[in-house]
Structure formats: C-alpha cells, structure tokens
CSV table of C-alpha atoms in Angstrom, one decimal:
chain,number,residue,atom,x,y,z
A,1,UNK,CA,-10.2,23.4,-2.2
A,2,UNK,CA,-13.0,21.6,-0.5
A,3,UNK,CA,-11.8,18.2,0.9
A,4,UNK,CA,-15.1,17.2,2.3
A,5,UNK,CA,-17.8,17.9,-0.4
A,6,UNK,CA,-19.6,14.7,-1.2
A,7,UNK,CA,-17.0,12.7,0.8
A,8,UNK,CA,-14.7,12.9,-2.2
A,9,UNK,CA,-11.2,14.2,-1.7
A,10,UNK,CA,-10.1,15.9,-4.9
A,11,UNK,CA,-6.9,17.7,-4.9
A,12,UNK,CA,-6.6,20.4,-7.5
A,13,UNK,CA,-4.2,19.8,-10.4
A,14,UNK,CA,-0.8,21.2,-9.5
A,15,UNK,CA,-1.4,20.9,-5.8
A,16,UNK,CA,2.1,20.5,-4.2
A,17,UNK,CA,2.6,17.8,-1.6
A,18,UNK,CA,5.8,17.8,0.5
A,19,UNK,CA,7.4,15.1,2.4
A,20,UNK,CA,5.6,15.9,5.7
A,21,UNK,CA,2.3,16.7,4.0
A,22,UNK,CA,0.9,13.4,2.8
A,23,UNK,CA,-1.1,12.0,5.7
A,24,UNK,CA,-4.7,13.0,5.0
A,25,UNK,CA,-5.6,12.0,8.5
A,26,UNK,CA,-4.6,15.4,9.8
A,27,UNK,CA,-7.0,17.1,7.4
A,28,UNK,CA,-10.0,14.8,8.0
A,29,UNK,CA,-13.2,16.3,9.4
A,30,UNK,CA,-15.3,13.4,8.1
A,31,UNK,CA,-14.6,9.9,6.7
A,32,UNK,CA,-13.4,10.0,3.1
A,33,UNK,CA,-15.0,7.5,0.8
A,34,UNK,CA,-13.0,8.2,-2.5
A,35,UNK,CA,-9.8,10.0,-3.2
A,36,UNK,CA,-8.8,11.4,-6.6
A,37,UNK,CA,-5.0,11.9,-6.9
A,38,UNK,CA,-5.1,12.4,-10.6
A,39,UNK,CA,-2.2,14.5,-11.9
A,40,UNK,CA,-1.0,15.7,-8.5
A,41,UNK,CA,2.6,16.5,-7.9
A,42,UNK,CA,4.2,13.8,-5.7
A,43,UNK,CA,7.8,14.5,-6.9
A,44,UNK,CA,9.0,15.8,-3.6
A,45,UNK,CA,7.2,13.2,-1.5
A,46,UNK,CA,9.5,10.7,0.2
A,47,UNK,CA,7.1,9.1,2.7
A,48,UNK,CA,3.4,8.1,2.3
A,49,UNK,CA,3.5,6.4,5.7
A,50,UNK,CA,-0.1,6.1,7.2
A,51,UNK,CA,-1.5,8.2,4.3
A,52,UNK,CA,-4.9,6.5,4.4
A,53,UNK,CA,-4.4,4.4,7.5
A,54,UNK,CA,-7.5,3.6,9.4
A,55,UNK,CA,-10.0,5.0,6.9
A,56,UNK,CA,-12.4,2.1,6.9
A,57,UNK,CA,-14.8,3.9,4.6
A,58,UNK,CA,-12.3,4.5,1.8
A,59,UNK,CA,-13.5,2.5,-1.2
A,60,UNK,CA,-11.3,3.8,-4.0
A,61,UNK,CA,-8.2,5.8,-4.8
A,62,UNK,CA,-8.4,7.2,-8.3
A,63,UNK,CA,-5.4,8.4,-10.3
A,64,UNK,CA,-2.7,6.0,-9.0
A,65,UNK,CA,-1.6,5.6,-12.6
A,66,UNK,CA,-1.0,9.4,-13.0
A,67,UNK,CA,1.1,10.2,-9.9
A,68,UNK,CA,4.8,9.7,-9.6
A,69,UNK,CA,5.9,8.0,-6.4
A,70,UNK,CA,9.4,7.4,-7.7
A,71,UNK,CA,11.0,9.3,-4.8
A,72,UNK,CA,8.9,7.6,-2.1
A,73,UNK,CA,10.9,5.4,0.2
A,74,UNK,CA,8.4,4.8,3.0
A,75,UNK,CA,5.1,3.0,2.2
A,76,UNK,CA,4.6,1.8,5.7
A,77,UNK,CA,0.9,1.5,6.7
A,78,UNK,CA,-0.2,3.4,3.6
A,79,UNK,CA,-3.5,1.6,3.3
A,80,UNK,CA,-3.5,-0.2,6.7
A,81,UNK,CA,-7.0,-0.6,8.0
A,82,UNK,CA,-8.7,0.5,4.8
A,83,UNK,CA,-11.1,-2.4,5.0
A,84,UNK,CA,-13.5,-1.2,2.3
A,85,UNK,CA,-10.9,-0.3,-0.3
A,86,UNK,CA,-11.6,-2.1,-3.6
A,87,UNK,CA,-8.9,-0.5,-5.8
A,88,UNK,CA,-7.0,-3.2,-7.8
A,89,UNK,CA,-4.3,-0.8,-9.1
A,90,UNK,CA,-1.5,-1.7,-6.7
A,91,UNK,CA,0.9,-2.5,-9.5
A,92,UNK,CA,0.7,1.2,-10.7
A,93,UNK,CA,2.6,2.4,-7.7
A,94,UNK,CA,6.3,3.1,-8.4
A,95,UNK,CA,8.0,1.4,-5.4
A,96,UNK,CA,11.5,1.3,-7.0
A,97,UNK,CA,13.1,3.3,-4.2
A,98,UNK,CA,11.0,1.9,-1.4
A,99,UNK,CA,12.9,0.8,1.7
A,100,UNK,CA,9.8,0.1,3.9
A,101,UNK,CA,6.5,-1.6,3.0
A,102,UNK,CA,5.6,-3.0,6.4
A,103,UNK,CA,1.9,-3.3,6.9
A,104,UNK,CA,1.2,-1.5,3.6
A,105,UNK,CA,-2.0,-3.5,2.8
A,106,UNK,CA,-2.7,-4.8,6.4
A,107,UNK,CA,-6.5,-5.2,6.7
A,108,UNK,CA,-7.2,-4.3,3.1
A,109,UNK,CA,-9.8,-6.9,1.9
A,110,UNK,CA,-8.3,-7.7,-1.5
A,111,UNK,CA,-10.8,-10.2,-3.0
A,112,UNK,CA,-9.7,-13.5,-4.6
A,113,UNK,CA,-6.3,-13.5,-6.3
A,114,UNK,CA,-3.5,-10.9,-6.2
A,115,UNK,CA,-0.7,-11.1,-8.6
A,116,UNK,CA,1.7,-8.4,-7.3
A,117,UNK,CA,4.4,-7.0,-9.5
A,118,UNK,CA,6.0,-4.3,-7.3
A,119,UNK,CA,9.7,-3.4,-7.4
A,120,UNK,CA,10.9,-4.0,-3.8
A,121,UNK,CA,14.6,-4.1,-4.7
A,122,UNK,CA,15.7,-2.0,-1.7
A,123,UNK,CA,13.2,-3.4,0.9
A,124,UNK,CA,14.8,-5.6,3.5
A,125,UNK,CA,11.6,-6.5,5.4
A,126,UNK,CA,8.0,-7.0,4.3
A,127,UNK,CA,6.4,-7.6,7.7
A,128,UNK,CA,2.6,-7.8,7.8
A,129,UNK,CA,2.3,-6.5,4.2
A,130,UNK,CA,-0.8,-8.5,3.4
A,131,UNK,CA,-2.0,-9.5,6.9
A,132,UNK,CA,-5.6,-9.5,8.2
A,133,UNK,CA,-7.2,-10.0,4.8
A,134,UNK,CA,-10.0,-12.6,5.0
A,135,UNK,CA,-10.9,-12.1,1.3
A,136,UNK,CA,-7.6,-13.0,-0.3
A,137,UNK,CA,-7.4,-16.6,-1.5
A,138,UNK,CA,-4.2,-16.6,-3.6
A,139,UNK,CA,-1.1,-14.4,-3.5
A,140,UNK,CA,1.4,-14.5,-6.3
A,141,UNK,CA,4.7,-12.6,-5.5
A,142,UNK,CA,6.7,-14.3,-8.4
A,143,UNK,CA,6.5,-11.0,-10.4
A,144,UNK,CA,7.7,-8.9,-7.5
A,145,UNK,CA,11.3,-7.9,-7.5
A,146,UNK,CA,12.6,-8.6,-4.0
A,147,UNK,CA,15.8,-7.5,-2.4
A,148,UNK,CA,18.3,-10.3,-2.3
A,149,UNK,CA,19.1,-9.1,1.2
A,150,UNK,CA,15.4,-9.5,2.3
A,151,UNK,CA,15.7,-10.7,5.9
A,152,UNK,CA,12.3,-10.3,7.5
A,153,UNK,CA,8.8,-11.4,6.5
A,154,UNK,CA,7.2,-11.7,9.9
A,155,UNK,CA,3.3,-11.8,9.8
A,156,UNK,CA,3.3,-11.5,6.0
A,157,UNK,CA,-0.1,-13.1,5.6
A,158,UNK,CA,-1.1,-13.5,9.3
A,159,UNK,CA,-4.8,-14.0,9.8
A,160,UNK,CA,-5.5,-14.3,6.0
A,161,UNK,CA,-8.2,-16.9,6.9
A,162,UNK,CA,-9.1,-17.9,3.3
A,163,UNK,CA,-5.6,-17.9,1.8
A,164,UNK,CA,-5.1,-21.2,0.0
A,165,UNK,CA,-1.8,-20.6,-1.8
A,166,UNK,CA,1.1,-18.2,-2.0
A,167,UNK,CA,3.8,-18.2,-4.7
A,168,UNK,CA,7.3,-17.1,-4.2
A,169,UNK,CA,8.4,-18.9,-7.5
A,170,UNK,CA,11.7,-17.6,-8.8
A,171,UNK,CA,12.4,-15.4,-5.7
A,172,UNK,CA,15.6,-15.8,-3.7
A,173,UNK,CA,14.5,-16.2,0.0
A,174,UNK,CA,17.8,-17.6,1.2
A,175,UNK,CA,18.6,-14.5,3.3
A,176,UNK,CA,15.4,-14.5,5.2
A,177,UNK,CA,16.2,-14.9,8.9
A,178,UNK,CA,12.8,-14.0,10.4
A,179,UNK,CA,9.4,-15.3,9.4
A,180,UNK,CA,7.7,-15.3,12.8
A,181,UNK,CA,3.9,-15.8,12.6
A,182,UNK,CA,3.9,-15.5,8.8
A,183,UNK,CA,1.1,-18.0,8.4
A,184,UNK,CA,-0.5,-17.7,11.8
A,185,UNK,CA,-4.3,-17.7,11.5
A,186,UNK,CA,-4.3,-19.0,8.0
A,187,UNK,CA,-6.8,-21.9,8.1
A,188,UNK,CA,-6.2,-23.4,4.7
C-alpha cells in the first residue's frame, strides 16, 4: 500500500495492526495530512501511544467510528502535538479499557466547546490531557465516566489561554491527590 500518495494515509481494508505496530511515525517519509482508518482491524492493538504524536500537519482522522479500540489500554500522547487536527469525533473512541490517557490531546487546538463523553473507568491519572490548547473555551467532562480512584490531574488544562469554564458536574473527585499546575497559564 502507498502511505504517501497525496499525503493521505489509507490502510487497506483488513490490514492487521499489532500492539507494537501502531505508531505511524516510524513509517513516515513525509508529513501526513489525513489518515483514513476506515474498517481496519484494531482488535489486537493494546497501545496507541504516540500514534500521531508531533504530526503538526495532520488535519483529520477518518473512520474513528469504524475501528474497534476496545482492547486499547494506552492512549498516552495519541494526538499530542497535532496542532492542525480538526476532527471532532473524540467520543467515538472506545476507551472502556484505557488505563492511561496522559497528554492524549496535548496541543490539539479543539475550537470552542468540548463535551467529552469518554469512558475512563480504569484511568487513575489524566495528566495534561487537554493542555496547550489556546482554542478551547469550554470543557465539559460531566458525561465522562471517571475512575473513582482518580488520583492525578496535573496540568489537565495547563496553558489553555482562552478556557473560560470547565465542568466536573456529577464527577467524584474526592480521591484526587495531585492537581499540580492544572490551571497554570489559563488567563480567564
């Protein structure tokens, strides 16, 4: 398959991804602008750590609604540094087995409001998950299922300079013991 034609990565239907085969960074010869994951087999993937990390030209990831990420436990840095990404399909990711989401959206410029409804039942720390996002104005996590043993949310929205509100309504945050620099750099 041709990963680089027209700067669009299209994996052929039925392409098998294995747990150590998900970082496209090792395949890159050029910057990827769009990725089409439609109907690819992610059933054996347990980590998508750094999958698209640092691809500042990536604008869209198609097919998030067609892949199964139900076995993925590590989402750390998945989209970190993807400053041009405009996908709004975050809620389509199956995060029900996730144990790590640190810096998952760090640097992604999510415009306006984000109402996130991910299942983070097994995640104990959400450090830097939405940090360095100057476009985000409102973050609503009230539809997100958080672990009752959540202990760390350091730098959660650090440097989100236009963030005006964040909602944790209905979430149990009594177990959080570390929230260092969570709101550092938030001007509003």
